[in-house]
CSV table of C-alpha atoms in Angstrom, one decimal:
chain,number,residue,atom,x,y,z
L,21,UNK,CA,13.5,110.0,-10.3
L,22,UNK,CA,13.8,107.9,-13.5
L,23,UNK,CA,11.9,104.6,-14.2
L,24,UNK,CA,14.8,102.7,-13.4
L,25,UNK,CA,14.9,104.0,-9.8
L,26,UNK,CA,11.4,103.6,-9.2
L,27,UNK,CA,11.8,100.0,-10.0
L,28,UNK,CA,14.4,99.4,-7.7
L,29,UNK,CA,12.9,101.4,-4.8
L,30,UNK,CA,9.8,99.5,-5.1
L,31,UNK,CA,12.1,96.2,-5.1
L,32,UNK,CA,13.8,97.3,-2.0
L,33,UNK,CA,10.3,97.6,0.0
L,34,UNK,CA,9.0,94.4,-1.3
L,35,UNK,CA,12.3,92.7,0.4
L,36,UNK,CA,12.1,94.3,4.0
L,37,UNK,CA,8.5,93.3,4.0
L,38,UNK,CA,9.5,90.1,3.2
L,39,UNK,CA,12.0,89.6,5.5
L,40,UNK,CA,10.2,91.3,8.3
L,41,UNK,CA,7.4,88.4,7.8
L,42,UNK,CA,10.2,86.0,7.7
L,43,UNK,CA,11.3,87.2,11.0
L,44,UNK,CA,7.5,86.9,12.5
L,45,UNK,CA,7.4,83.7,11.4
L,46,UNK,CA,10.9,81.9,12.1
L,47,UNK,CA,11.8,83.8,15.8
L,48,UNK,CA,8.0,84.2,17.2
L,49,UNK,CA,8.6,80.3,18.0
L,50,UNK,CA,11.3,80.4,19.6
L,51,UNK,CA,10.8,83.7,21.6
L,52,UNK,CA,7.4,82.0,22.3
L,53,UNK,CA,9.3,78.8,23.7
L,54,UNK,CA,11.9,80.8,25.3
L,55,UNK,CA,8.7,82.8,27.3
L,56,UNK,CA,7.5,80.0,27.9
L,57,UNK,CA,10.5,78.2,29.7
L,58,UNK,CA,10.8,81.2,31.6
L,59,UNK,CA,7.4,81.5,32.9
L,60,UNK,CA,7.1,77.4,33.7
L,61,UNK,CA,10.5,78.0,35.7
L,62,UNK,CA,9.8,81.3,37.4
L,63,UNK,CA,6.2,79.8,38.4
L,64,UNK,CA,8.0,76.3,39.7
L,65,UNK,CA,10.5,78.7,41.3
L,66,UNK,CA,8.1,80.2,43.2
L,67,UNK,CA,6.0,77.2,44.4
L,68,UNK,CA,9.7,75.5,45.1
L,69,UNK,CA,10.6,78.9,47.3
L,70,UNK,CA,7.3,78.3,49.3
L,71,UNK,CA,7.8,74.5,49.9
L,72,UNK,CA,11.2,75.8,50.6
L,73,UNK,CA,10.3,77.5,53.6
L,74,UNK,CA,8.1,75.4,54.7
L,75,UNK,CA,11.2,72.6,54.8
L,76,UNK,CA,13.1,74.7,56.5
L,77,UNK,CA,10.6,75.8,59.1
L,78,UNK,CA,9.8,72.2,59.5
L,79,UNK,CA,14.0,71.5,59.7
L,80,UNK,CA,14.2,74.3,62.5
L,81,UNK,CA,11.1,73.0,64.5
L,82,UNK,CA,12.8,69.8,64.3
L,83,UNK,CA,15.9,71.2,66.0
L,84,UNK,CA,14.5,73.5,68.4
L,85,UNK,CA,12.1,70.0,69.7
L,86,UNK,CA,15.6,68.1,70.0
L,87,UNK,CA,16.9,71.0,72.1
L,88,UNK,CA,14.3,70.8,74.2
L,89,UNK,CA,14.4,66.9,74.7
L,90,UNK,CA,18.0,67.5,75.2
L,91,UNK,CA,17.1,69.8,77.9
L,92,UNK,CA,14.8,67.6,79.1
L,93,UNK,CA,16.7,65.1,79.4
L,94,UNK,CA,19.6,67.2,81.2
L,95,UNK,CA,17.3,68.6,83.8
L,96,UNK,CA,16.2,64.6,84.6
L,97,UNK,CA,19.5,63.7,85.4
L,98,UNK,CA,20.4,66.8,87.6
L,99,UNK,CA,17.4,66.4,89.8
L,100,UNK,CA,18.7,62.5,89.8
L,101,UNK,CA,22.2,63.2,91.0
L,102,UNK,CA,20.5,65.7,93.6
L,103,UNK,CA,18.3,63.5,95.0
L,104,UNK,CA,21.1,61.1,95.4
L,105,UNK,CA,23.3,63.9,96.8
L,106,UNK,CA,20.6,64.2,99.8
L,107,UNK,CA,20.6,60.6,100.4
L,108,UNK,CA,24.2,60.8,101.5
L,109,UNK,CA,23.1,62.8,104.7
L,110,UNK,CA,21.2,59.9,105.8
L,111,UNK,CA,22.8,58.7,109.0
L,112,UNK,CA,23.4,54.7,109.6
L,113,UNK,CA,21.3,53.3,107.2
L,114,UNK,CA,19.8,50.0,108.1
L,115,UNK,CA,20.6,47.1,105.7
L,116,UNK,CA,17.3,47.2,104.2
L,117,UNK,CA,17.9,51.0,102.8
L,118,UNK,CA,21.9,49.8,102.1
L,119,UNK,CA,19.8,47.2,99.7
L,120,UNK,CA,17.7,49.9,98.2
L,121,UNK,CA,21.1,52.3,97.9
L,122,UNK,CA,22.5,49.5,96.6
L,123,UNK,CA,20.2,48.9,93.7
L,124,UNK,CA,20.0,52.9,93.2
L,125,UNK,CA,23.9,52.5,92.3
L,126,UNK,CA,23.1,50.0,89.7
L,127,UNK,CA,20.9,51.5,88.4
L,128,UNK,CA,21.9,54.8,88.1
L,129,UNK,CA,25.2,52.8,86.0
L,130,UNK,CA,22.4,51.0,83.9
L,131,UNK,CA,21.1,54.8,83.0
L,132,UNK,CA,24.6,56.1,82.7
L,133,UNK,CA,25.5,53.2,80.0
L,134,UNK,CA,22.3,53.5,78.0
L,135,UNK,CA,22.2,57.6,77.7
L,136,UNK,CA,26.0,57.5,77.0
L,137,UNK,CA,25.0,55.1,74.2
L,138,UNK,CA,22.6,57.5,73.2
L,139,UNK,CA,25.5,60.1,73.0
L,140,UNK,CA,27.9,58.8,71.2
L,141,UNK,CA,24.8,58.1,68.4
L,142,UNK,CA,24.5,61.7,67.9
L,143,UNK,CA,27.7,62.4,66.3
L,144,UNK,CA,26.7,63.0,63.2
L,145,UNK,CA,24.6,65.8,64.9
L,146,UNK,CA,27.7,67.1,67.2
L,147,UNK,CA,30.1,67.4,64.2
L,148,UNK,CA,27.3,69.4,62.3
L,149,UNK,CA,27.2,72.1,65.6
L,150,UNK,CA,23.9,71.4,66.3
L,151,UNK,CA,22.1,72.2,69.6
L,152,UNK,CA,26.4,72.9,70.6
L,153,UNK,CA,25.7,74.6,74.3
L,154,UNK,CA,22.9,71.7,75.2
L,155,UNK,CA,25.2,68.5,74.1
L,156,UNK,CA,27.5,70.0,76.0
L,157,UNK,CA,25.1,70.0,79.0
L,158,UNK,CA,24.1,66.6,78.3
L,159,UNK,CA,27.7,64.7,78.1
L,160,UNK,CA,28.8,66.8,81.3
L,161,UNK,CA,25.1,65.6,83.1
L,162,UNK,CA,25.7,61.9,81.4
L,163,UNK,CA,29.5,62.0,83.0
L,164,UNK,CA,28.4,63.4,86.5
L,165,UNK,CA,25.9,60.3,86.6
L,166,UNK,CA,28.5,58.1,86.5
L,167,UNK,CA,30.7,60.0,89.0
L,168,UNK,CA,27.4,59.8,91.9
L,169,UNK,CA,27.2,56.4,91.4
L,170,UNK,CA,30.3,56.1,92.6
L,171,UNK,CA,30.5,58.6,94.9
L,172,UNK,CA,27.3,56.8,96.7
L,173,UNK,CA,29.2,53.2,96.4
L,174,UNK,CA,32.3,55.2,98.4
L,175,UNK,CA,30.1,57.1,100.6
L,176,UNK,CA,28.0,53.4,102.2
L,177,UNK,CA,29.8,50.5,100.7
L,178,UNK,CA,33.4,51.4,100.8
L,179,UNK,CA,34.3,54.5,103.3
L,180,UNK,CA,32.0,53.2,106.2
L,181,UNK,CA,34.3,50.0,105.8
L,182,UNK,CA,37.6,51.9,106.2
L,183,UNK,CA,38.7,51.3,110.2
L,184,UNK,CA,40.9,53.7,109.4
L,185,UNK,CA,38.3,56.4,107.9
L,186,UNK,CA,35.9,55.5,111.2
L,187,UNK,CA,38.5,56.4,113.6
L,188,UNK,CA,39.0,59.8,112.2
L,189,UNK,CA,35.8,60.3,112.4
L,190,UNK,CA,35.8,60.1,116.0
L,191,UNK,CA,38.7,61.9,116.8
L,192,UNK,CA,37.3,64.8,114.7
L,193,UNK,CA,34.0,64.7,116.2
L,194,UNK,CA,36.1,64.9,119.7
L,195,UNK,CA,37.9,67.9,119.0
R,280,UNK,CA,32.5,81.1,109.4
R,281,UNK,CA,36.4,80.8,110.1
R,282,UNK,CA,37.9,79.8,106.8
R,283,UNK,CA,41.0,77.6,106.7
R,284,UNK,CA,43.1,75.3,103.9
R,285,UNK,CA,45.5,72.7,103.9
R,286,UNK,CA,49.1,72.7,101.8
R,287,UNK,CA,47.3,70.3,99.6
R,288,UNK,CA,44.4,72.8,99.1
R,289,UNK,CA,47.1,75.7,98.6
R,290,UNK,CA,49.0,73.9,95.8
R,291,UNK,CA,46.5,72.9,93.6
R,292,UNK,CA,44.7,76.2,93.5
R,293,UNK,CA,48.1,77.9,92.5
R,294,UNK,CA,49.2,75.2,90.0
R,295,UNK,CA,45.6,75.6,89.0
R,296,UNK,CA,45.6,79.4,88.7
R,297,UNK,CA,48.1,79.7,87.1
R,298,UNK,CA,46.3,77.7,84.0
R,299,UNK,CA,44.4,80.5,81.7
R,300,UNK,CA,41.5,77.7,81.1
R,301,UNK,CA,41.0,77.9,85.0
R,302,UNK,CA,41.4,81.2,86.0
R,303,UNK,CA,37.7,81.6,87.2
R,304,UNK,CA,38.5,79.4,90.6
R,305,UNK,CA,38.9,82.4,92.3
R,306,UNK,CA,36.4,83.9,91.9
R,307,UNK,CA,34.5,80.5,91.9
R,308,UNK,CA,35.8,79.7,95.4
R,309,UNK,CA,35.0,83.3,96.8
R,310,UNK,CA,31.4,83.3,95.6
R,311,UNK,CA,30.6,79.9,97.1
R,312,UNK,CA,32.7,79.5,100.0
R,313,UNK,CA,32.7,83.2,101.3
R,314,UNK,CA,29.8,85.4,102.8
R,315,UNK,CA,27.7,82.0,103.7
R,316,UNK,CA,26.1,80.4,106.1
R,317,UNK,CA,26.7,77.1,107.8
R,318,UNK,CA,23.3,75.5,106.1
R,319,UNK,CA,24.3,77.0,102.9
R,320,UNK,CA,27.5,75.2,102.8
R,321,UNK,CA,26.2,72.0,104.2
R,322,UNK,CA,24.9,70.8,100.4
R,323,UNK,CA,26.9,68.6,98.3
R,324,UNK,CA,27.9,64.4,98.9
R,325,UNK,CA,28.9,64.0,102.7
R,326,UNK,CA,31.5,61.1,102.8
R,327,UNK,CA,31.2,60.8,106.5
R,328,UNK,CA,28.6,59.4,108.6
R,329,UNK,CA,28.4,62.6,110.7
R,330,UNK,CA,26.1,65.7,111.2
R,331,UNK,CA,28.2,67.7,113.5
R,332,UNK,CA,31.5,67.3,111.4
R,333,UNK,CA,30.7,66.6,107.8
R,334,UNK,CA,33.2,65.9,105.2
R,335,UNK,CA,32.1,67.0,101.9
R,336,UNK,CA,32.4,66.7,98.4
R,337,UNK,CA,31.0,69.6,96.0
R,338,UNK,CA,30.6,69.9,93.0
R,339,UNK,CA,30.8,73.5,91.6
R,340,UNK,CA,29.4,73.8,87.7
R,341,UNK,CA,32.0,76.1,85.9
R,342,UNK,CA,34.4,76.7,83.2
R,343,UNK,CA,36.2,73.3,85.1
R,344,UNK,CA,33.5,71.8,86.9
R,345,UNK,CA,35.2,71.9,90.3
R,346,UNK,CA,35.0,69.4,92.7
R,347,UNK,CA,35.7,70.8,96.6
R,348,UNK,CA,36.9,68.3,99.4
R,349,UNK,CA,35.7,70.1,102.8
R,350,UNK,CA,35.2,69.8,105.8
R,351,UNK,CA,32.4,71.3,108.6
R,352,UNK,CA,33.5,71.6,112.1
R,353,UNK,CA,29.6,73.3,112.4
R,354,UNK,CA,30.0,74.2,116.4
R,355,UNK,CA,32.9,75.8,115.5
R,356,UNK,CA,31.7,77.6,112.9
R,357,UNK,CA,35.3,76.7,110.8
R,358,UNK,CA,35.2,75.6,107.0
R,359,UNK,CA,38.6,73.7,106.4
R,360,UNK,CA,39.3,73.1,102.6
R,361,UNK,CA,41.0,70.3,101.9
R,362,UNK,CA,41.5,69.6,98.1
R,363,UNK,CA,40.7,70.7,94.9
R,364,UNK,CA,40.2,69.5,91.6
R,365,UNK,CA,38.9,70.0,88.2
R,366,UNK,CA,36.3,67.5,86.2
R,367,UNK,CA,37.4,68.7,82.9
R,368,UNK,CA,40.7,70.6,80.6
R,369,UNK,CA,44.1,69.6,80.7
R,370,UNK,CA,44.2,69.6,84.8
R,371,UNK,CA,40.9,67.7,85.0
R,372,UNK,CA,39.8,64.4,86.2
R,373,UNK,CA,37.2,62.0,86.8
R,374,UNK,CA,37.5,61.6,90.7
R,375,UNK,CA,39.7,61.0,93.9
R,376,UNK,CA,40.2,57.4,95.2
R,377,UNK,CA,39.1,56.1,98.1
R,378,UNK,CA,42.6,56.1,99.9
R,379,UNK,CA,43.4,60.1,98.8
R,380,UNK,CA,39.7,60.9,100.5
R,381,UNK,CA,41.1,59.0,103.6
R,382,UNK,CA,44.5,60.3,103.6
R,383,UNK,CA,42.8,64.1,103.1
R,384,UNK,CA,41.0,63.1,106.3
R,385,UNK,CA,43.5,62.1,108.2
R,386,UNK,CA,45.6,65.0,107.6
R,387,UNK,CA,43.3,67.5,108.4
R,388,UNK,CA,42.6,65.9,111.7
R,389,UNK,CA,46.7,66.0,112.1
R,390,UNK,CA,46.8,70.0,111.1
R,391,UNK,CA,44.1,70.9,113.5
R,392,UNK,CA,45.3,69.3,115.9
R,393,UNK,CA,49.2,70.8,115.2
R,394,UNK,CA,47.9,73.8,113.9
R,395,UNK,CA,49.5,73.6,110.4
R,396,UNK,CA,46.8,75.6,108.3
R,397,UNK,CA,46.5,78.6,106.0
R,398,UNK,CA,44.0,81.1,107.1
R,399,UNK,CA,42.2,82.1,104.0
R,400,UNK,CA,41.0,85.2,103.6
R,401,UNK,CA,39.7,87.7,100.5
R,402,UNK,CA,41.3,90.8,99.5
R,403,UNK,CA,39.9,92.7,96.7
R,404,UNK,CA,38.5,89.6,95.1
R,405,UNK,CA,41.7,87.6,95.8
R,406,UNK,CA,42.3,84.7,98.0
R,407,UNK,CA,44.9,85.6,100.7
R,408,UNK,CA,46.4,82.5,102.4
R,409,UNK,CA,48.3,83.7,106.0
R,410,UNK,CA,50.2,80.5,107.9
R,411,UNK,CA,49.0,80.1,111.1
């Protein structure tokens, strides 16, 4: 190897250590800031994932409470319309119990109007499928409200009235 | 218990079963009418104002939320079913006005007495109905 290419060799070396400070010193930044926007957003990841599942378990709680006051609800109106089922195998009710039967039936329409109220406020819920089977439940319970109030206003305001109705009644009970 | 049905009863349990959305009836009807007691049948609304004879009105949860029109002859021992109906679906409605509940009655007391009934029967899980 001649002078010359000792020089140049020398040269060469002097560059890539050059450049290979240069690199140190212009990337290191921004691998340093690029680290560090990883590890800020993988740590506010994982808190978010946490709070996350806490949401969500606090959503599902949520639902599973409404389902049960749904229920709730449901089962309160059944034991209503079979309470009011019995009272139609009382026999020849005096007026004072036709008063009380009376009031029953309003009542039971005053119920009727405020839970269907209550119904028809949860649509938002219904056309997101939410509790499905026990909405269901709860219309059909909220419709067969209505339907015993009515059945109770035919059974000792209305049928007992019918001559008609009476007569067969005795024939039958002749047979 | 003697099981019997009017025309009325007939024809709207075959319109009905003919319906896909109502084909549990049968075996609705069997399970709640058939293979019972006369106390376990004596539950629902009683339209009449009578023990011995009662005229009923059940309801019957299911796919259609059946309402039954019977009535008890208890010293009998005889079930006559009168009408049927569903709550909900294409066949369904609310309830039966006063007038049809009274014209029901009458007719029944009309059939007994004339002996116009179906005898219903099962078969293999079916209804059989046999003219008197």
């Amino acid at each position: 190897m001649n002078l010359f290419d000792l020089i140049k060799k020398a040269y060469f070396y002097f560059n890539i250590s050059n450049l290979q400070k240069m690199d140190s010193a212009t990337y290191k930044p921004q691998i340093l800031e690029t680290f560090e926007n990883v590890r800020n957003f993988s740590f506010e990841e994982k808190k978010e994932a946490v709070m996350d599942e806490t949401k969500m378990n606090k959503f599902l709680d949520r639902i599973i409470d409404f389902k049960k006051s749904l229920k709730i609800k449901t089962d309160k109106i059944e034991e209503i319309i079979e309470s009011s089922e019995k009272i139609t195998w009382f026999n020849h009710l005096e007026n004072d119990s036709l008063l009380i039967v009376n009031d029953l039936v309003s009542s039971i329409r005053n119920l009727h109007s405020s839970l269907h109220r209550q119904y028809i406020s949860l649509q938002y819920i219904r056309e997101k499928g939410i509790a499905k089977v026990e909405m269901k439940n709860f219309i059909s319970a909220i419709d067969d409200l209505k339907e015993i109030a009515n059945d109770l206003d035919s059974r000792f305001f209305f049928l007992p009235n019918n001559d008609e109705f009476d007569k067969i009644t005795k024939e039958l009970s002749q047979i | 218990m003697i099981i019997l049905c009017l025309d009325e009863f007939k024809n709207e349990f075959e319109k009905l079963i003919r319906n896909n959305s109502y084909s549990s009836i049968e075996i609705d009807i069997i399970e709640y009418f058939f293979n019972k007691n006369i106390q376990e049948l004596s539950s629902g609304i009683r339209l009449n104002n009578s023990d011995t004879i009662p005229f009923i009105k059940k309801r019957i949860k299911g796919r259609g939320g059946y309402r039954f029109y019977f009535l008890l002859i208890i010293k009998d021992e005889k079930l006559y079913l009168l009408f049927v109906h569903p709550k909900s679906g294409s066949l369904g409605f609310e309830n039966i006005a006063d007038e049809l509940k009274t014209l029901l009655y009458k007719k029944v007391l009309e059939c007994i007495k004339s002996d116009n009934l179906f005898a219903v029967t099962v078969n293999k899980e079916k209804l059989i109905f046999t003219k008197l």
